[in-house]
XYZ file of C-alpha atoms in Angstrom:
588
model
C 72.835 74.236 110.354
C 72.035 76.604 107.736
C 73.793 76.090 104.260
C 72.339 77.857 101.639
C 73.892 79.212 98.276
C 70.740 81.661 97.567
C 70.055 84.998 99.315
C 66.643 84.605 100.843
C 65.684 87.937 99.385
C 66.063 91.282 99.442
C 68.107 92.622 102.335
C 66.201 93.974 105.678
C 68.663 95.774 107.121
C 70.002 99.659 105.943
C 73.277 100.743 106.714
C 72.146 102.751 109.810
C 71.032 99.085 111.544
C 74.421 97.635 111.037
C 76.417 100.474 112.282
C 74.008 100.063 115.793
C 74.126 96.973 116.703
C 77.003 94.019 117.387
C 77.250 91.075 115.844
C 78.275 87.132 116.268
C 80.597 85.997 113.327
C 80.907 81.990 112.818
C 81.245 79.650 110.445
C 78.129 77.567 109.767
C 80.524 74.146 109.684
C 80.847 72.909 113.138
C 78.881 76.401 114.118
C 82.495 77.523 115.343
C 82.272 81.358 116.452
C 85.161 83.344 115.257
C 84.039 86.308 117.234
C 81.532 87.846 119.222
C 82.754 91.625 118.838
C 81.766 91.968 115.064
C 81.127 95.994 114.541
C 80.684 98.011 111.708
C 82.155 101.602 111.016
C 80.673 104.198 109.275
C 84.111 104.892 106.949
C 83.513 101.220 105.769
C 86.327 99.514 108.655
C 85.548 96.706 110.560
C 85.969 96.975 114.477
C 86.368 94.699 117.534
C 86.917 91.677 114.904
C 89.418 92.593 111.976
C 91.550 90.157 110.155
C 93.392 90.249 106.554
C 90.122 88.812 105.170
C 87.596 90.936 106.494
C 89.144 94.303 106.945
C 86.578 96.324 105.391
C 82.680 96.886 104.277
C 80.367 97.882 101.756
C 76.654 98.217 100.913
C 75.538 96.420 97.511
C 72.529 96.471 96.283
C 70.676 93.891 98.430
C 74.145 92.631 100.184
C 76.505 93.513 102.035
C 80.020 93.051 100.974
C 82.899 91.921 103.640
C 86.192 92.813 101.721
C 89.739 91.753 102.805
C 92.956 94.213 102.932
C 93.148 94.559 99.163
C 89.295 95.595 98.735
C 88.305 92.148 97.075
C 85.349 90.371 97.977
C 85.498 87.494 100.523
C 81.939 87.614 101.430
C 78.644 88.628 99.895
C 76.226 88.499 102.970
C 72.653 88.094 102.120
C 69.754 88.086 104.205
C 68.933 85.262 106.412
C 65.741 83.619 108.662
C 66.827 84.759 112.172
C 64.928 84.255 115.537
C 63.059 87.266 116.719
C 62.824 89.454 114.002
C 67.180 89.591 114.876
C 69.510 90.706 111.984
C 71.423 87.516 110.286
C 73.447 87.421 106.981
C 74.715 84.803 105.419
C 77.350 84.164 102.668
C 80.079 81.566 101.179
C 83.758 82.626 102.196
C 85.651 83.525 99.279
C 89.328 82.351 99.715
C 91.666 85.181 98.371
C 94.373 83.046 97.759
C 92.149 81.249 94.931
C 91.448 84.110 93.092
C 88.068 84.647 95.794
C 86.804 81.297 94.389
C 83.845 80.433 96.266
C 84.248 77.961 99.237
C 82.075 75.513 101.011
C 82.266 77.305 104.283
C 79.235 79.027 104.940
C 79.621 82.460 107.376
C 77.279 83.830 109.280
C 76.820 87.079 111.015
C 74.262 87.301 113.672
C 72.797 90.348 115.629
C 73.888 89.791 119.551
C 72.508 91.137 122.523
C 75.880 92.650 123.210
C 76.142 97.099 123.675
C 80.031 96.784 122.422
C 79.308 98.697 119.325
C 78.414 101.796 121.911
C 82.077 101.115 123.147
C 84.282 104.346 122.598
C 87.595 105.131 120.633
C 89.881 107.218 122.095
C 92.795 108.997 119.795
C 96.486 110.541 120.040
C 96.363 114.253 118.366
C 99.718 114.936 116.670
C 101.091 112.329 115.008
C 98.059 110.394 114.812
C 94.996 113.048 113.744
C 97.340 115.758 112.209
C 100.886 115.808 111.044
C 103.564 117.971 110.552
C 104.733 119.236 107.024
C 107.830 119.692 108.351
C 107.979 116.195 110.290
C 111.254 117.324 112.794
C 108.694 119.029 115.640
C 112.260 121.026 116.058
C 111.954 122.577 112.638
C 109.372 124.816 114.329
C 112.024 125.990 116.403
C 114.537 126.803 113.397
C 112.056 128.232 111.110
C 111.149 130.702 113.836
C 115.063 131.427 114.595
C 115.568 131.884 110.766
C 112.720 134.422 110.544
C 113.019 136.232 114.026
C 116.940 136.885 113.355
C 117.328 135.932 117.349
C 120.428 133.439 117.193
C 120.703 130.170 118.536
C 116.859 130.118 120.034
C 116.415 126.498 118.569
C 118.668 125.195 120.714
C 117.855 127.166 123.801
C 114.026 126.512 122.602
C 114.616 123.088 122.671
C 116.850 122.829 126.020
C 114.464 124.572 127.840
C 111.677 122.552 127.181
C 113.582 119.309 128.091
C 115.061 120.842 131.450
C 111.024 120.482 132.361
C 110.126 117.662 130.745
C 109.522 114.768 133.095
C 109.945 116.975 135.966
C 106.653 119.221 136.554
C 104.195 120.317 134.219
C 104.211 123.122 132.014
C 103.166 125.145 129.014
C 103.984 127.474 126.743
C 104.102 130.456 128.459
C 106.475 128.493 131.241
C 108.901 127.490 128.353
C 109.019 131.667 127.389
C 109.086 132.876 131.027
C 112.552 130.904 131.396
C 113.720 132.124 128.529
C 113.268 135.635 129.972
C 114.471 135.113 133.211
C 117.918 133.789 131.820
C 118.155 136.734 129.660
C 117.821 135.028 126.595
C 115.171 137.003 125.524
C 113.139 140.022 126.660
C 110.070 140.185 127.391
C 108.764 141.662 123.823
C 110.967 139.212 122.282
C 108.906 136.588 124.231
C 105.627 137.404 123.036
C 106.715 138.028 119.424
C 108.692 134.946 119.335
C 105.804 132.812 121.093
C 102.877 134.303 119.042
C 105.687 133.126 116.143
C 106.187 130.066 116.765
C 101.955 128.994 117.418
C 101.674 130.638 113.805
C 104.319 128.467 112.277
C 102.618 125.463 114.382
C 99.716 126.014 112.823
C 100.777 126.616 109.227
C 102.606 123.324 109.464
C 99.785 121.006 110.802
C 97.147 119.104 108.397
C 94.801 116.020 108.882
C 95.532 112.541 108.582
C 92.668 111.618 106.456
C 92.838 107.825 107.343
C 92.868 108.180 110.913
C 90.620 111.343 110.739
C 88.259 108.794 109.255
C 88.058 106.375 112.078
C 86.624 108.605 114.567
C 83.213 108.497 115.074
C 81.036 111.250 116.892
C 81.535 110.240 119.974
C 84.983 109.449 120.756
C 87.331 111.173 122.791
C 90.865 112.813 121.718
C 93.490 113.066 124.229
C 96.973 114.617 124.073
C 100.063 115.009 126.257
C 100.665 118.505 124.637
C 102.502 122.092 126.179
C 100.206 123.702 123.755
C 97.189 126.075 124.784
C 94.145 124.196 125.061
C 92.416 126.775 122.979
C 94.988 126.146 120.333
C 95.215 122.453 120.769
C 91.068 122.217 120.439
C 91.305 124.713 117.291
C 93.708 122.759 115.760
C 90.817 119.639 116.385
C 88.056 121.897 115.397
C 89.574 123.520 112.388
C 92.068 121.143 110.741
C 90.059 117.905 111.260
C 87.014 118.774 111.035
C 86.045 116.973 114.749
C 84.180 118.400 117.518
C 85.015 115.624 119.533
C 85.872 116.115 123.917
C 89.190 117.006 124.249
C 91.604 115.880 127.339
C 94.703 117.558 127.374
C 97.726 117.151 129.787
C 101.191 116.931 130.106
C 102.148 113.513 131.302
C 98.431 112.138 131.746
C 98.782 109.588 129.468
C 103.001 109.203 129.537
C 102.328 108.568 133.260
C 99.284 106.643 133.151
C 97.558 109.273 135.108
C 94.286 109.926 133.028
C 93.293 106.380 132.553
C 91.056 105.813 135.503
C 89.550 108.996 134.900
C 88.494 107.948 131.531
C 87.426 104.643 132.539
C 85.677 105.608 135.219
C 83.555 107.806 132.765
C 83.806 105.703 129.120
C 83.432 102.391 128.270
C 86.456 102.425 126.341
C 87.099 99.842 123.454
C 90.666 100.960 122.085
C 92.960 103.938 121.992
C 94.966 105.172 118.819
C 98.391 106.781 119.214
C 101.810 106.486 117.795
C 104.027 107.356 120.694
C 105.299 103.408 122.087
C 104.964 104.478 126.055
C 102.303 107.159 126.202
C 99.687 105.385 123.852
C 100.419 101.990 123.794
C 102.553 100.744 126.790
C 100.627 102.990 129.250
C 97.193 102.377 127.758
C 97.806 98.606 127.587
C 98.224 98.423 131.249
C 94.559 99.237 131.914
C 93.625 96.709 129.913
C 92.673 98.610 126.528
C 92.831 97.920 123.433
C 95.470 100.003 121.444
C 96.410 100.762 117.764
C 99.846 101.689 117.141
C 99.796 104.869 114.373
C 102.658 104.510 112.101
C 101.349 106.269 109.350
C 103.000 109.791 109.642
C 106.371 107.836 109.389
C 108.351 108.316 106.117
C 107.260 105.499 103.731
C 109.481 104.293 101.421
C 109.534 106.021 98.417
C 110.031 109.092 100.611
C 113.417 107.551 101.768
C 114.295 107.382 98.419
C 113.744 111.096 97.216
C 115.674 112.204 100.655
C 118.530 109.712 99.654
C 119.453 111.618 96.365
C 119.083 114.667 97.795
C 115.186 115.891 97.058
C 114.029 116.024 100.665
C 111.959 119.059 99.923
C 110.167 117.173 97.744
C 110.034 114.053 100.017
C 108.018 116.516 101.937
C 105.306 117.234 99.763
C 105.150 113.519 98.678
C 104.545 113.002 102.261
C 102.066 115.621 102.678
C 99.812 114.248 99.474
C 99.937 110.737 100.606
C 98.755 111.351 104.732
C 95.890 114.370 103.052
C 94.459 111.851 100.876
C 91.141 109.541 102.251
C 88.142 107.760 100.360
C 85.345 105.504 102.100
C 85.426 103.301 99.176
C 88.785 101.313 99.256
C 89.414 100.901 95.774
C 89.576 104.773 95.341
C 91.759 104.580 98.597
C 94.448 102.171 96.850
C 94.767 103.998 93.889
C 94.752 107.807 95.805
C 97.305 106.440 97.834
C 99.709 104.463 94.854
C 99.852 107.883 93.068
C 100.977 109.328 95.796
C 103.185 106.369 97.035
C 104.486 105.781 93.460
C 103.147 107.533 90.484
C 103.869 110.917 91.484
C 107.566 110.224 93.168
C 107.762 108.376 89.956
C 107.113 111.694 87.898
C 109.353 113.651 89.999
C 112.387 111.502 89.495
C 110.893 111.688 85.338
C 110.792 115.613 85.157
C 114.618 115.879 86.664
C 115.216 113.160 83.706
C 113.524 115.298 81.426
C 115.685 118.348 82.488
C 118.805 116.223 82.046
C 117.866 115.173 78.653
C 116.786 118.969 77.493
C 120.240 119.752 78.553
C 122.112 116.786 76.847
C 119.935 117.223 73.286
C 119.988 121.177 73.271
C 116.284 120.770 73.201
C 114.530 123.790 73.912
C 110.952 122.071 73.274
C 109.681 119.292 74.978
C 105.900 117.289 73.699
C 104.048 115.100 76.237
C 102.041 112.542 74.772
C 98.415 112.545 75.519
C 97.034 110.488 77.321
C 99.604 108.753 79.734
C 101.112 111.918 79.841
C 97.910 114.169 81.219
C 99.176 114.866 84.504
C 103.055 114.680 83.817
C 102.402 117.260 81.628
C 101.005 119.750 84.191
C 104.265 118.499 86.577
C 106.790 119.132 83.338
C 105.501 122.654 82.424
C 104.922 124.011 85.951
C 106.169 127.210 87.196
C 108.204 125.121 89.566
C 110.069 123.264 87.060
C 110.575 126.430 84.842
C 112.455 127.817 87.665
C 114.930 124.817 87.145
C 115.436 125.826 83.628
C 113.011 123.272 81.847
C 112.427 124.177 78.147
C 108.981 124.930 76.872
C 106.123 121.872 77.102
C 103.198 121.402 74.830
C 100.390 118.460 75.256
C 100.027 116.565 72.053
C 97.435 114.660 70.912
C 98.863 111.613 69.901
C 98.383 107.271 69.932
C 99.075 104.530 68.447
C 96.278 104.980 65.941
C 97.447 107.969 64.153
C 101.291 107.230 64.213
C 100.687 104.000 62.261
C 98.095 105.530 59.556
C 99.981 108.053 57.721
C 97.978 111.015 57.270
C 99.558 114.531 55.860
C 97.335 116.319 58.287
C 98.356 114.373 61.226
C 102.141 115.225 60.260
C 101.210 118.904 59.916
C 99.388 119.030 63.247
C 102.700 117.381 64.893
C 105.222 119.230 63.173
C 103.267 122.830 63.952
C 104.031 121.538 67.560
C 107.853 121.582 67.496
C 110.714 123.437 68.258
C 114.199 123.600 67.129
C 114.909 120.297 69.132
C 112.481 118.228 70.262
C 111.831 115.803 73.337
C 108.809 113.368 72.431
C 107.781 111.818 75.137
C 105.552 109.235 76.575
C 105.485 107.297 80.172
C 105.034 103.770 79.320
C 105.155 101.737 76.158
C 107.934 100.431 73.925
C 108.194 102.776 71.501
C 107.755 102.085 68.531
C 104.598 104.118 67.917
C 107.029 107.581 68.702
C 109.796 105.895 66.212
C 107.402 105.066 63.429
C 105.565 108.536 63.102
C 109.270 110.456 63.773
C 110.638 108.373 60.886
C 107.480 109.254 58.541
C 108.049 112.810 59.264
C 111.584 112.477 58.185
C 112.475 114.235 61.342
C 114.885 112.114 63.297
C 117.303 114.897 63.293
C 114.824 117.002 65.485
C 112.761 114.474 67.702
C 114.317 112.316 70.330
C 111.603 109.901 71.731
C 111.796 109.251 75.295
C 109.690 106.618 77.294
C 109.896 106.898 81.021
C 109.314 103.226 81.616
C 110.201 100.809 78.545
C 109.971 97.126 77.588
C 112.909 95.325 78.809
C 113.351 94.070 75.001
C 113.977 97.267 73.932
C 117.971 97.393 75.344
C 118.303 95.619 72.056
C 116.129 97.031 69.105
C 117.804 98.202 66.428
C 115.435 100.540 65.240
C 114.878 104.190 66.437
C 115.575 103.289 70.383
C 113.963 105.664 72.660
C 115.210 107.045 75.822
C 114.529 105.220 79.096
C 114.766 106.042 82.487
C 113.803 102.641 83.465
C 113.496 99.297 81.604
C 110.407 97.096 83.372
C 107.922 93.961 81.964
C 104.529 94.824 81.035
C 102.363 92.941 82.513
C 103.967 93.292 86.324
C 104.656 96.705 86.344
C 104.073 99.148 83.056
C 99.574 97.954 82.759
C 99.789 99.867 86.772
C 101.083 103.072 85.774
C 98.868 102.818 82.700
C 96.339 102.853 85.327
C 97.446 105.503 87.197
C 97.884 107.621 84.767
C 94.443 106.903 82.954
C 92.943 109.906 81.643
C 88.642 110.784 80.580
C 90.373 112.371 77.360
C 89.618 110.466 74.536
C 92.371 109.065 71.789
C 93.662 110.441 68.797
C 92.267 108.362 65.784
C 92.622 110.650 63.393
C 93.017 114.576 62.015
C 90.943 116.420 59.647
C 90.642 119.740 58.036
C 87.777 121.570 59.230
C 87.258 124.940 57.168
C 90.893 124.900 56.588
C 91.929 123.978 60.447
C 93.240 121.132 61.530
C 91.421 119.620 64.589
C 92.197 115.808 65.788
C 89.532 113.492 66.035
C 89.030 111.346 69.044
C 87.814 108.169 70.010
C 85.496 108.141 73.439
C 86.889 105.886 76.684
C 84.496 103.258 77.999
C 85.557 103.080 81.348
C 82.940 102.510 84.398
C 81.368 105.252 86.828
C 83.889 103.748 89.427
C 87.014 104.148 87.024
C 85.518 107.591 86.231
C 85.464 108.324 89.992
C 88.446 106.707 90.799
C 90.727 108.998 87.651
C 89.462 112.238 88.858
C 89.846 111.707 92.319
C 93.815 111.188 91.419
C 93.570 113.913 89.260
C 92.439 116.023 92.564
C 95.116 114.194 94.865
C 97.663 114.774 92.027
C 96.727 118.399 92.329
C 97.235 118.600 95.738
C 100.788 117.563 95.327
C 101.356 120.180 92.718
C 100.084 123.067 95.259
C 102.824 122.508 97.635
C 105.500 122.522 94.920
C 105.087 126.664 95.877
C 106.457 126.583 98.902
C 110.096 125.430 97.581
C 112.254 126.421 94.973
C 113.867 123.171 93.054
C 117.574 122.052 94.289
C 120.369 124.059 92.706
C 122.490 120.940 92.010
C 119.936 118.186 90.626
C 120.484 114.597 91.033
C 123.023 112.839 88.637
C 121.567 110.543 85.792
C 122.676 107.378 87.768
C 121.184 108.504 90.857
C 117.683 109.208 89.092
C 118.009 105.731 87.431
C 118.518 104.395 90.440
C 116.278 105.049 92.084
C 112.934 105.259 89.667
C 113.980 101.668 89.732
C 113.828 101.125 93.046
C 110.260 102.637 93.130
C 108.981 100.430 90.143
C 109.580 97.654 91.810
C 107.284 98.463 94.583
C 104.664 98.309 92.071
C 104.044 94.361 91.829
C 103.386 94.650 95.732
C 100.419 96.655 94.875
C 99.423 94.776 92.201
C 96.518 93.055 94.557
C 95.122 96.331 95.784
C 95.023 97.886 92.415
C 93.371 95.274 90.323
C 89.804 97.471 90.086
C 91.914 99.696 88.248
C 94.013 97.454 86.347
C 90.574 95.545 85.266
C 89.330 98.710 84.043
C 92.650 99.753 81.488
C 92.707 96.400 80.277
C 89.263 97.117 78.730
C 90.314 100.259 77.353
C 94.014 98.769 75.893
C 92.104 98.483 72.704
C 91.037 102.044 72.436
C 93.646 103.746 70.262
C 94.543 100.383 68.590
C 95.330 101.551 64.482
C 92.858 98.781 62.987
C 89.353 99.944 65.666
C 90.496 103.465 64.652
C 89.798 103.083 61.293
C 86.318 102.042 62.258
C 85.477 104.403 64.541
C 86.897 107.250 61.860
C-alpha cells in the first residue's frame, strides 16, 4: 500500500497527458476504487467521476490540484512510482467540512488502460449552448407583430406552429406557407415577416459561457429545431464560437429517433439538454448518460427584480450572469456573485438613491471611492439620468482622511458639492461620513447614506446615515466589500501642489489572482451596463418598502456563498487595514 506524505518529485505529467488518458481513482486504505471513469476536461471539470469533493481541476506548480464545488482544495496530487512508466498521483484527502484539514486517507489516481476519455459529449442548442434575451421563445413572435404593424400574428404565429407540432415535420417556410394559404398573410408579407422574425432570432440569442465551456472539439450538437440548418449552424458557428457536427431534426431526439444513428457512429458518454423528454427521458432510454441544463432558468434574484416590477432589468441581470465564464473557478464564483448579487444589489441601490434625491431635494449626489467604483458608473449612467437622477461625482474619500482633519481635505470635499448633497457609501457603519460632515459644519447640506449598514446602527445617536438594508459584518457586509474591491488606491491624505489640491493615495496589496479576479468583474459589470441601452427605466419606480424588501431578501443569499467566495474574502481582509487613520499617517 502506498502511504506517503511527500511528493516524490517534480511532476511527470503536463496538462496535455492528463486530458488523454483515463484514470483509476481509489483510496490507498483498503485499496477501495471509487471509480474507474476518472477524466479530465480541458475547462478544468472533472468527467465520468464527479462528486461535491472533486468537481474541478487545476495545474500547480509540480501538482495537480482536485478542488471540490466551492474551488477549495481537497487534494494536492503529486507524482507517484507507477508500473510501466504509467501516470500515478498521489495525495492526502482534505475533508472540507474541517476547514480542508488534512486526512489520513491517502488517494490515488492511476493511468488505466481504458479509451473512455475518447468517449463523446453530445449537447442541446437553445436553452443549453445559447439563450434567449428575451427568455418567452413567443416574444419573438410579439416583437415582430409590434414592429411589422400586422395584428394578431403572435397568436396565429404561434397556433400554426402547434397545429404541426407532433404531427409531421416541418420548418419555417411550412409555418409561413400556412399562413398564406389561410389568408393571413400574403405572400410579400410572408417573406418580410419571416426574414423578420430570423433577424429578431438572432439579435436575441447569446452563449451560455458555462456550458459553451464543456464542449470539447469533438462533440456533437443536436437540436429538435424548425429553424434553417444554415441558420441553426450559424448561430453554432458565430455565437459560440464551435465548429462542432451539427444534427438537426424535428422530433429526432423528442421521438427517440436519432439515437441509434448516433450510436451506431459515436461512442457516446453523456448528452446535455434542458428539455425533460427530448434530452433526458429519451436519451436515458438508450442507456446514456444525461445532464439536465437548468441554467437558462430565472435564478433567484431575478425573481425578485420581476416581483417589484423591474423585469426589464431582470433581463439584463439574466443576460450578465449566463455571458459570464472563467476556467479558473475562483474567478467563476465571484463573476457569477456580481452578477447573482452585487449588481441586482446596485440596481435595487440606484432606485434608492433616486428616492432619496427626491425626498432631500438633492440635486447632487457623491459616491465614495472605493466601494463605490462601479456603483458610481451605474448611478451616473445615461440610463439612470433618463429616470431623473441628479448629478454624480466620484470622491476620493476613506476612513483615513475623514478622521485627520485637514483644511485641504475639507476644501477638496466641499468643491465637490451641490446645493444638497447625497454622500454615499455601500457598506460600513458610518461613522467615517458623520465625522468628516460634522467637521465641515455641513450637516445642513450632506445626508450620508450607506447601502448596507451595521445592524447597531438602528440605535446610534449620532449623525445616523441612511440605510437601505441593516446586515452583520462579518456574514454578509466583508462579501460585498469584496465584490466591490477596486485597484484604486485610498485616500490618506490631500496636499497643495503649486496651489492645487490633489489627494494622496495609499497603494492596494492585493495578489495577481485578486488583481485578475477585480477586473474581470469590472468587465462582467460592464457587460451588464451595455444592455441597460436597450430599455428605458420604468415610469412608476418601485416604492421604498418594496426596494427594502427586497435588497434584503438578496443579502441574505450572500452567507450561502460565503464558501465559494472565500479567495476573495481572504484577499479584502488583507487589505481592511489599508485606509485605516493611524497606517495613513505613516504612509503620508
Amino acid at each position: 500500500m502506498i502511504d506517503i506524505s511527500e511528493p516524490q518529485g517534480s511532476i511527470s505529467v503536463t496538462a496535455d497527458q492528463l486530458l488523454s488518458r483515463t484514470f483509476t481513482f481509489r483510496v490507498a486504505k483498503n485499496d477501495t476504487v471509487i471509480s474507474e471513469d476518472f477524466v479530465f476536461h480541458k475547462n478544468g471539470f472533472l468527467i465520468g467521476y464527479s462528486h461535491r469533493n472533486e468537481m474541478f481541476w487545476e495545474m500547480d506548480g509540480a501538482c495537480v490540484n482536485i478542488l471540490d464545488q466551492n474551488g477549495g482544495i481537497t487534494c494536492q496530487l503529486s507524482s507517484q512510482p507507477g508500473p510501466d512508466g504509467l501516470i500515478r498521483l498521489g495525495g492526502y484527502f482534505r475533508d472540507p467540512a474541517s476547514d480542508y484539514a488534512q486526512t489520513g486517507n491517502f488517494h490515488i489516481l492511476e493511468e488505466n488502460s481504458s479509451d473512455s476519455h475518447t468517449k463523446i459529449q453530445s449537447f442541446d442548442l437553445f436553452d443549453t449552448l445559447v439563450a434567449r434575451r428575451c427568455y418567452d421563445p413567443l416574444e419573438i413572435f410579439r416583437i415582430v407583430e409590434r414592429k411589422s404593424g400586422v395584428a394578431n400574428f403572435a397568436d396565429k404565429r404561434h397556433r400554426v406552429e402547434m397545429s404541426m407540432f407532433g404531427h409531421r415535420p416541418y420548418g419555417l417556410d411550412d409555418i409561413y406557407d400556412i399562413m398564406v394559404a389561410d389568408a393571413f398573410l400574403t405572400e410579400k408579407q410572408a417573406n418580410v415577416l419571416k426574414w423578420m422574425e430570423l433577424e429578431e432570432e438572432w439579435d436575441h440569442l447569446f452563449p451560455i459561457g458555462d456550458v459553451v465551456a464543456r464542449v470539447n472539439a469533438d462533440d456533437i450538437v443536436i437540436s429538435d429545431m424548425y429553424l434553417p440548418y444554415a441558420f441553426i449552424e450559424r448561430v453554432l458557428r458565430e455565437k459560440c464560437g464551435l465548429g462542432n457536427k451539427l444534427y438537426l431534426s424535428n422530433y429526432g431526439k423528442h421521438h427517440r429517433l436519432i439515437w441509434p444513428e448516433i450510436l451506431d457512429t459515436y461512442e457516446l458518454r453523456s448528452h446535455f439538454g434542458d428539455n425533460i423528454q427530448a434530452d433526458i427521458i429519451s436519451p436515458s432510454s438508450f442507456g446514456i448518460g444525461v445532464n439536465l441544463v437548468t441554467i437558462s432558468k430565472w435564478d433567484r434574484t431575478e425573481e425578485i427584480l420581476h416581483a417589484i416590477g423591474l423585469g426589464p432589468y431582470a433581463h439584463a441581470v439574466r443576460e450578465t450572469r449566463l455571458h459570464v465564464f472563467d476556467p479558473n473557478i475562483h474567478i467563476r464564483h465571484a463573476l457569477n456573485a456580481q452578477a447573482s448579487v452585487n449588481i441586482p444589489l446596485m440596481i435595487l441601490g440606484t432606485f434608492w438613491i433616486r428616492h432619496l434625491a427626491e425626498q432631500q431635494g438633492a440635486d447632487k449626489i457623491l459616491m465614495a471611492a472605493r466601494d463605490c467604483n462601479l456603483w458610481h458608473e451605474m448611478v451616473s449612467s445615461r440610463h439612470f439620468a433618463k429616470a431623473g437622477m441628479p448629478q454624480s461625482d466620484y470622491v476620493r474619500i476613506s476612513r483615513s482622511v475623514c478622521y485627520i482633519e485637514s483644511a485641504e481635505y475639507e476644501a477638496y470635499l466641499q468643491g465637490k458639492l451641490g446645493r444638497q448633497n447625497l454622500l454615499v457609501d455601500f457598506v460600513g457603519t458610518g461613522r467615517s461620513l458623520g465625522m468628516i460632515i460634522e467637521r465641515m459644519g455641513r450637516r445642513d447640506a450632506i445626508t450620508p447614506c450607506v447601502l448596507i449598514g451595521e445592524p447597531k446602527l438602528a440605535n446610534a445617536t449620532e449623525l445616523r446615515p441612511e440605510t437601505l438594508i441593516l446586515k452583520d459584518f462579518h456574514t454578509h457586509r466583508i462579501f460585498f466589500e469584496a465584490l466591490n474591491a477596486s485597484l484604486d488606491g485610498s485616500a490618506v491624505l490631500a496636499v497643495l501642489d503649486n496651489h492645487r489640491l490633489s489627494v494622496l493615495t495609499q497603494d492596494n496589496e492585493f495578489s495577481d489572482l485578486a488583481r485578475t479576479i477585480i477586473a474581470a468583474m469590472r468587465e462582467t459589470f460592464g457587460h451588464f451596463m451595455s444592455g441597460l441601452d436597450r430599455f428605458d427605466p420604468p415610469q412608476a419606480m418601485p416604492t421604498l418598502d418594496a426596494l427594502k424588501s427586497a435588497a434584503d431578501a438578496i443579502a441574505e443569499l450572500i452567507p450561502a456563498w460565503g464558501p465559494k467566495l472565500t479567495a476573495l474574502q481572504r484577499e479584502q481582509k488583507n487589505n481592511l487595514s489599508l485606509g485605516n487613520p493611524f497606517n495613513a499617517v505613516k504612509i503620508a
